[in-house]
Short mmCIF file of N, CA, C and O in Angstrom, two decimals:
data_model
loop_
_atom_site.label_atom_id
_atom_site.label_comp_id
_atom_site.label_asym_id
_atom_site.label_seq_id
_atom_site.Cartn_x
_atom_site.Cartn_y
_atom_site.Cartn_z
N MET N 1 0.84 -1.18 0.00
CA MET N 1 0.00 0.00 0.00
C MET N 1 0.89 1.24 0.00
O MET N 1 1.94 1.26 0.60
N VAL N 2 0.44 2.26 -0.68
CA VAL N 2 1.21 3.50 -0.78
C VAL N 2 0.88 4.39 0.41
O VAL N 2 -0.29 4.55 0.78
N SER N 3 1.92 4.97 0.98
CA SER N 3 1.71 5.80 2.17
C SER N 3 1.07 7.15 1.79
O SER N 3 1.22 7.61 0.67
N PRO N 4 0.37 7.76 2.73
CA PRO N 4 -0.23 9.07 2.46
C PRO N 4 0.81 10.14 2.10
O PRO N 4 0.55 11.03 1.31
N GLU N 5 2.01 10.02 2.69
CA GLU N 5 3.07 10.98 2.37
C GLU N 5 3.47 10.88 0.90
O GLU N 5 3.70 11.89 0.24
N THR N 6 3.56 9.65 0.40
CA THR N 6 3.91 9.45 -1.01
C THR N 6 2.82 10.00 -1.91
O THR N 6 3.11 10.65 -2.92
N LEU N 7 1.57 9.75 -1.57
CA LEU N 7 0.47 10.29 -2.36
C LEU N 7 0.49 11.80 -2.38
O LEU N 7 0.27 12.42 -3.44
N GLN N 8 0.76 12.42 -1.23
CA GLN N 8 0.82 13.88 -1.19
C GLN N 8 1.97 14.41 -2.03
O GLN N 8 1.83 15.42 -2.72
N LYS N 9 3.10 13.72 -1.99
CA LYS N 9 4.26 14.16 -2.76
C LYS N 9 3.97 14.07 -4.27
O LYS N 9 4.25 15.00 -5.02
N VAL N 10 3.37 12.96 -4.70
CA VAL N 10 3.04 12.80 -6.11
C VAL N 10 2.01 13.84 -6.54
O VAL N 10 2.14 14.46 -7.59
N PHE N 11 0.99 14.05 -5.71
CA PHE N 11 -0.04 15.04 -6.03
C PHE N 11 0.56 16.44 -6.13
O PHE N 11 0.24 17.21 -7.03
N ARG N 12 1.44 16.78 -5.21
CA ARG N 12 2.07 18.10 -5.20
C ARG N 12 2.91 18.31 -6.46
O ARG N 12 2.81 19.35 -7.12
N HIS N 13 3.72 17.32 -6.83
CA HIS N 13 4.55 17.46 -8.03
C HIS N 13 3.71 17.52 -9.30
O HIS N 13 4.01 18.31 -10.20
N ALA N 14 2.67 16.73 -9.37
CA ALA N 14 1.79 16.76 -10.55
C ALA N 14 1.06 18.09 -10.65
O ALA N 14 0.92 18.65 -11.74
N SER N 15 0.61 18.62 -9.53
CA SER N 15 -0.09 19.91 -9.54
C SER N 15 0.84 21.04 -9.95
O SER N 15 0.46 21.92 -10.73
N ILE N 16 2.05 21.03 -9.43
CA ILE N 16 3.02 22.07 -9.80
C ILE N 16 3.32 22.00 -11.29
O ILE N 16 3.39 23.03 -11.96
N ALA N 17 3.50 20.80 -11.83
CA ALA N 17 3.77 20.66 -13.26
C ALA N 17 2.59 21.16 -14.09
O ALA N 17 2.77 21.82 -15.12
N GLN N 18 1.38 20.85 -13.66
CA GLN N 18 0.19 21.31 -14.38
C GLN N 18 0.13 22.83 -14.41
O GLN N 18 -0.17 23.42 -15.44
N LEU N 19 0.39 23.47 -13.28
CA LEU N 19 0.24 24.92 -13.18
C LEU N 19 1.40 25.69 -13.81
O LEU N 19 1.20 26.77 -14.34
N THR N 20 2.60 25.15 -13.75
CA THR N 20 3.77 25.90 -14.23
C THR N 20 4.18 25.57 -15.66
O THR N 20 4.83 26.38 -16.30
N ILE N 21 3.83 24.40 -16.15
CA ILE N 21 4.26 24.00 -17.49
C ILE N 21 3.09 23.92 -18.45
O ILE N 21 3.07 24.58 -19.50
N GLN N 22 2.08 23.15 -18.13
CA GLN N 22 1.01 22.89 -19.08
C GLN N 22 0.01 24.03 -19.18
O GLN N 22 -0.44 24.35 -20.28
N LEU N 23 -0.33 24.67 -18.09
CA LEU N 23 -1.31 25.77 -18.14
C LEU N 23 -0.83 26.93 -19.00
O LEU N 23 -1.58 27.40 -19.86
N PRO N 24 0.41 27.42 -18.83
CA PRO N 24 0.85 28.51 -19.71
C PRO N 24 0.86 28.11 -21.19
O PRO N 24 0.53 28.93 -22.05
N MET N 25 1.23 26.86 -21.48
CA MET N 25 1.22 26.42 -22.88
C MET N 25 -0.20 26.42 -23.44
O MET N 25 -0.42 26.83 -24.59
N MET N 26 -1.17 26.00 -22.65
CA MET N 26 -2.55 25.98 -23.13
C MET N 26 -3.08 27.39 -23.32
O MET N 26 -3.79 27.67 -24.29
N ILE N 27 -2.74 28.28 -22.41
CA ILE N 27 -3.22 29.67 -22.50
C ILE N 27 -2.60 30.39 -23.69
O ILE N 27 -3.26 31.16 -24.38
N LEU N 28 -1.32 30.16 -23.94
CA LEU N 28 -0.62 30.89 -24.99
C LEU N 28 -0.72 30.25 -26.37
O LEU N 28 -0.26 30.85 -27.35
N PHE N 29 -1.32 29.07 -26.49
CA PHE N 29 -1.35 28.39 -27.78
C PHE N 29 -2.08 29.19 -28.84
O PHE N 29 -1.55 29.43 -29.94
N LYS N 30 -3.29 29.64 -28.58
CA LYS N 30 -4.08 30.37 -29.56
C LYS N 30 -3.42 31.70 -29.95
O LYS N 30 -3.28 31.98 -31.15
N PRO N 31 -2.98 32.54 -29.01
CA PRO N 31 -2.32 33.79 -29.41
C PRO N 31 -1.05 33.58 -30.24
O PRO N 31 -0.79 34.32 -31.18
N ILE N 32 -0.29 32.56 -29.90
CA ILE N 32 0.93 32.29 -30.65
C ILE N 32 0.59 31.84 -32.06
O ILE N 32 1.20 32.29 -33.04
N CYS N 33 -0.39 30.95 -32.19
CA CYS N 33 -0.81 30.50 -33.52
C CYS N 33 -1.28 31.68 -34.37
O CYS N 33 -0.92 31.80 -35.54
N GLU N 34 -2.09 32.54 -33.79
CA GLU N 34 -2.60 33.68 -34.55
C GLU N 34 -1.50 34.65 -34.90
O GLU N 34 -1.54 35.27 -35.96
N SER N 35 -0.50 34.81 -34.04
CA SER N 35 0.58 35.77 -34.31
C SER N 35 1.48 35.31 -35.45
O SER N 35 2.07 36.15 -36.13
N ILE N 36 1.58 34.01 -35.67
CA ILE N 36 2.41 33.53 -36.79
C ILE N 36 1.58 33.15 -38.00
O ILE N 36 2.10 32.63 -38.97
N GLY N 37 0.27 33.43 -37.94
CA GLY N 37 -0.57 33.26 -39.12
C GLY N 37 -1.26 31.92 -39.26
O GLY N 37 -1.75 31.59 -40.34
N ILE N 38 -1.32 31.13 -38.22
CA ILE N 38 -2.00 29.83 -38.29
C ILE N 38 -3.44 30.01 -37.82
O ILE N 38 -3.68 30.49 -36.73
N ARG N 39 -4.38 29.63 -38.65
CA ARG N 39 -5.79 29.68 -38.28
C ARG N 39 -6.23 28.26 -37.95
O ARG N 39 -6.70 27.53 -38.82
N PHE N 40 -6.06 27.87 -36.71
CA PHE N 40 -6.25 26.46 -36.35
C PHE N 40 -7.72 26.06 -36.28
O PHE N 40 -8.03 24.89 -36.36
N LEU N 41 -8.65 26.99 -36.13
CA LEU N 41 -10.06 26.63 -36.08
C LEU N 41 -10.64 26.39 -37.47
O LEU N 41 -11.74 25.86 -37.60
N GLU N 42 -9.90 26.76 -38.51
CA GLU N 42 -10.38 26.58 -39.87
C GLU N 42 -9.70 25.39 -40.56
O GLU N 42 -9.75 25.26 -41.76
N ALA N 43 -9.06 24.55 -39.80
CA ALA N 43 -8.37 23.39 -40.38
C ALA N 43 -9.38 22.37 -40.90
O ALA N 43 -10.45 22.19 -40.31
N PRO N 44 -9.05 21.69 -41.98
CA PRO N 44 -9.96 20.66 -42.50
C PRO N 44 -9.85 19.38 -41.69
O PRO N 44 -8.88 18.62 -41.82
N PHE N 45 -10.79 19.14 -40.83
CA PHE N 45 -10.78 17.95 -40.00
C PHE N 45 -11.42 16.78 -40.74
O PHE N 45 -12.31 16.97 -41.56
N PRO N 46 -10.99 15.55 -40.43
CA PRO N 46 -11.64 14.37 -41.03
C PRO N 46 -13.02 14.15 -40.43
O PRO N 46 -13.42 14.85 -39.48
N SER N 47 -13.71 13.17 -40.92
CA SER N 47 -15.06 12.89 -40.42
C SER N 47 -14.99 12.40 -38.97
O SER N 47 -13.95 11.95 -38.49
N TRP N 48 -16.12 12.50 -38.27
CA TRP N 48 -16.18 12.08 -36.86
C TRP N 48 -15.88 10.60 -36.70
O TRP N 48 -15.23 10.18 -35.75
N SER N 49 -16.35 9.79 -37.63
CA SER N 49 -16.11 8.34 -37.52
C SER N 49 -14.63 8.02 -37.67
O SER N 49 -14.10 7.16 -36.96
N LEU N 50 -13.95 8.70 -38.59
CA LEU N 50 -12.52 8.46 -38.77
C LEU N 50 -11.74 8.94 -37.54
O LEU N 50 -10.84 8.25 -37.07
N MET N 51 -12.11 10.09 -36.99
CA MET N 51 -11.44 10.57 -35.78
C MET N 51 -11.66 9.62 -34.61
O MET N 51 -10.74 9.35 -33.84
N ALA N 52 -12.87 9.10 -34.47
CA ALA N 52 -13.16 8.17 -33.38
C ALA N 52 -12.34 6.90 -33.52
O ALA N 52 -11.80 6.39 -32.54
N LEU N 53 -12.23 6.38 -34.73
CA LEU N 53 -11.42 5.18 -34.97
C LEU N 53 -9.95 5.45 -34.67
O LEU N 53 -9.28 4.63 -34.02
N GLN N 54 -9.43 6.59 -35.10
CA GLN N 54 -8.02 6.93 -34.83
C GLN N 54 -7.77 7.10 -33.34
O GLN N 54 -6.74 6.62 -32.82
N LEU N 55 -8.69 7.75 -32.63
CA LEU N 55 -8.54 7.91 -31.19
C LEU N 55 -8.57 6.58 -30.46
O LEU N 55 -7.81 6.34 -29.52
N LEU N 56 -9.47 5.70 -30.89
CA LEU N 56 -9.55 4.37 -30.27
C LEU N 56 -8.24 3.61 -30.47
O LEU N 56 -7.71 3.03 -29.52
N CYS N 57 -7.72 3.63 -31.69
CA CYS N 57 -6.46 2.93 -31.97
C CYS N 57 -5.32 3.53 -31.15
O CYS N 57 -4.49 2.81 -30.59
N PHE N 58 -5.29 4.86 -31.05
CA PHE N 58 -4.24 5.51 -30.26
C PHE N 58 -4.34 5.13 -28.79
O PHE N 58 -3.32 4.82 -28.15
N MET N 59 -5.54 5.14 -28.25
CA MET N 59 -5.70 4.83 -26.82
C MET N 59 -5.30 3.40 -26.52
O MET N 59 -4.65 3.13 -25.50
N VAL N 60 -5.64 2.47 -27.39
CA VAL N 60 -5.26 1.06 -27.18
C VAL N 60 -3.74 0.92 -27.27
O VAL N 60 -3.11 0.28 -26.41
N ALA N 61 -3.12 1.54 -28.29
CA ALA N 61 -1.67 1.45 -28.44
C ALA N 61 -0.95 2.11 -27.28
O ALA N 61 0.04 1.58 -26.75
N GLU N 62 -1.42 3.27 -26.85
CA GLU N 62 -0.79 3.98 -25.75
C GLU N 62 -0.91 3.21 -24.45
O GLU N 62 0.06 3.09 -23.69
N ASP N 63 -2.06 2.64 -24.19
CA ASP N 63 -2.25 1.84 -22.98
C ASP N 63 -1.35 0.61 -23.00
O ASP N 63 -0.74 0.26 -21.98
N HIS N 64 -1.24 -0.02 -24.14
CA HIS N 64 -0.39 -1.21 -24.28
C HIS N 64 1.07 -0.86 -24.03
O HIS N 64 1.77 -1.56 -23.28
N THR N 65 1.57 0.21 -24.65
CA THR N 65 2.98 0.56 -24.47
C THR N 65 3.27 1.05 -23.06
O THR N 65 4.32 0.75 -22.51
N THR N 66 2.32 1.78 -22.46
CA THR N 66 2.53 2.26 -21.09
C THR N 66 2.57 1.09 -20.12
O THR N 66 3.42 1.03 -19.22
N THR N 67 1.66 0.15 -20.28
CA THR N 67 1.64 -1.03 -19.41
C THR N 67 2.91 -1.83 -19.57
O THR N 67 3.53 -2.27 -18.59
N GLY N 68 3.37 -2.02 -20.80
CA GLY N 68 4.60 -2.76 -21.05
C GLY N 68 5.83 -2.06 -20.49
O GLY N 68 6.69 -2.70 -19.89
N ALA N 69 5.89 -0.74 -20.67
CA ALA N 69 7.03 0.00 -20.15
C ALA N 69 7.05 -0.03 -18.62
O ALA N 69 8.12 -0.20 -18.01
N THR N 70 5.89 0.11 -18.01
CA THR N 70 5.82 0.06 -16.55
C THR N 70 6.26 -1.31 -16.04
O THR N 70 6.99 -1.41 -15.06
N ALA N 71 5.83 -2.36 -16.73
CA ALA N 71 6.22 -3.71 -16.31
C ALA N 71 7.72 -3.90 -16.45
O ALA N 71 8.35 -4.51 -15.60
N ARG N 72 8.32 -3.36 -17.51
CA ARG N 72 9.76 -3.48 -17.68
C ARG N 72 10.52 -2.70 -16.61
O ARG N 72 11.53 -3.16 -16.09
N PHE N 73 10.04 -1.50 -16.27
CA PHE N 73 10.74 -0.68 -15.28
C PHE N 73 10.60 -1.25 -13.87
O PHE N 73 11.50 -1.09 -13.06
N THR N 74 9.49 -1.90 -13.58
CA THR N 74 9.29 -2.42 -12.23
C THR N 74 9.71 -3.87 -12.08
O THR N 74 9.71 -4.39 -10.98
N GLY N 75 10.01 -4.54 -13.17
CA GLY N 75 10.40 -5.94 -13.10
C GLY N 75 9.22 -6.88 -13.07
O GLY N 75 9.37 -8.08 -12.86
N ASP N 76 8.02 -6.38 -13.26
CA ASP N 76 6.81 -7.20 -13.25
C ASP N 76 6.63 -7.84 -14.62
O ASP N 76 6.47 -7.15 -15.61
N ARG N 77 6.64 -9.13 -14.71
CA ARG N 77 6.57 -9.83 -16.00
C ARG N 77 5.15 -10.15 -16.42
O ARG N 77 4.91 -10.53 -17.55
N SER N 78 4.18 -10.02 -15.54
CA SER N 78 2.82 -10.40 -15.90
C SER N 78 2.13 -9.32 -16.72
O SER N 78 1.19 -9.62 -17.46
N THR N 79 2.54 -8.08 -16.62
CA THR N 79 2.00 -6.90 -17.31
C THR N 79 0.50 -6.71 -17.10
O THR N 79 -0.10 -5.86 -17.73
N SER N 80 -0.11 -7.48 -16.22
CA SER N 80 -1.53 -7.27 -15.96
C SER N 80 -1.77 -6.73 -14.57
O SER N 80 -2.83 -6.26 -14.26
N THR N 81 -0.75 -6.81 -13.71
CA THR N 81 -0.89 -6.29 -12.36
C THR N 81 0.45 -5.71 -11.92
O THR N 81 1.49 -6.14 -12.38
N PHE N 82 0.41 -4.75 -11.05
CA PHE N 82 1.63 -4.10 -10.59
C PHE N 82 1.94 -4.47 -9.15
O PHE N 82 2.62 -3.76 -8.45
N THR N 83 1.46 -5.60 -8.69
CA THR N 83 1.63 -5.96 -7.28
C THR N 83 2.90 -6.73 -7.01
O THR N 83 3.29 -6.86 -5.87
N SER N 84 3.56 -7.26 -8.02
CA SER N 84 4.73 -8.09 -7.76
C SER N 84 6.03 -7.43 -8.15
O SER N 84 7.01 -8.10 -8.45
N SER N 85 6.07 -6.10 -8.17
CA SER N 85 7.33 -5.44 -8.53
C SER N 85 8.34 -5.61 -7.42
O SER N 85 8.01 -5.66 -6.25
N THR N 86 9.61 -5.68 -7.81
CA THR N 86 10.65 -5.93 -6.83
C THR N 86 11.63 -4.78 -6.73
O THR N 86 12.57 -4.85 -5.94
N THR N 87 11.46 -3.72 -7.48
CA THR N 87 12.41 -2.62 -7.44
C THR N 87 11.90 -1.52 -6.52
O THR N 87 10.77 -1.52 -6.08
N SER N 88 12.76 -0.56 -6.26
CA SER N 88 12.39 0.53 -5.36
C SER N 88 11.41 1.50 -6.02
O SER N 88 10.77 2.29 -5.33
N THR N 89 11.27 1.48 -7.34
CA THR N 89 10.32 2.38 -8.01
C THR N 89 8.93 1.81 -8.03
O THR N 89 7.99 2.50 -8.41
N GLY N 90 8.75 0.58 -7.61
CA GLY N 90 7.45 -0.06 -7.66
C GLY N 90 6.34 0.70 -6.97
O GLY N 90 5.29 0.91 -7.56
N PRO N 91 6.53 1.16 -5.72
CA PRO N 91 5.44 1.89 -5.06
C PRO N 91 5.06 3.17 -5.80
O PRO N 91 3.89 3.52 -5.86
N TYR N 92 6.02 3.86 -6.38
CA TYR N 92 5.71 5.09 -7.08
C TYR N 92 4.96 4.80 -8.37
O TYR N 92 4.00 5.50 -8.71
N ILE N 93 5.36 3.79 -9.10
CA ILE N 93 4.68 3.41 -10.34
C ILE N 93 3.26 2.95 -10.01
O ILE N 93 2.32 3.34 -10.68
N ARG N 94 3.10 2.15 -8.96
CA ARG N 94 1.74 1.71 -8.60
C ARG N 94 0.88 2.88 -8.20
O ARG N 94 -0.29 2.93 -8.49
N CYS N 95 1.47 3.85 -7.51
CA CYS N 95 0.72 5.03 -7.08
C CYS N 95 0.24 5.81 -8.30
O CYS N 95 -0.91 6.23 -8.37
N LEU N 96 1.10 5.99 -9.28
CA LEU N 96 0.73 6.75 -10.48
C LEU N 96 -0.19 5.97 -11.39
O LEU N 96 -1.07 6.54 -12.02
N ALA N 97 0.01 4.66 -11.51
CA ALA N 97 -0.75 3.87 -12.44
C ALA N 97 -1.98 3.22 -11.83
O ALA N 97 -2.79 2.63 -12.51
N GLY N 98 -2.14 3.34 -10.52
CA GLY N 98 -3.23 2.65 -9.83
C GLY N 98 -4.61 3.05 -10.31
O GLY N 98 -5.52 2.23 -10.34
N SER N 99 -4.79 4.28 -10.73
CA SER N 99 -6.11 4.71 -11.16
C SER N 99 -6.44 4.27 -12.58
O SER N 99 -7.59 4.32 -12.98
N THR N 100 -5.44 3.85 -13.36
CA THR N 100 -5.70 3.46 -14.74
C THR N 100 -5.67 1.97 -14.97
O THR N 100 -5.98 1.51 -16.04
N VAL N 101 -5.24 1.21 -13.96
CA VAL N 101 -5.11 -0.23 -14.14
C VAL N 101 -6.35 -0.91 -13.63
O VAL N 101 -6.95 -0.58 -12.70
#
């Protein structure tokens, strides 16, 4: 089981990254695009069915590679559960991946 201190540490680091790195990029994306002449809202998008299929394929591939990479980093060979890791990074990986597994 992951300790409350570890959960607080992970939450604090994730929150700081969200506020200091990702939020400014999201806020500045549209003004930067417009300043260099990109009209991103007028882009020709594919049909909804094609986008849905592409997103589904991406999510399956991303989940598969993330699960495999986590299993390799933690030493877990079953790739279906993160309970048998033997390295020191195991608790941190389980803490981060626990909500998606």
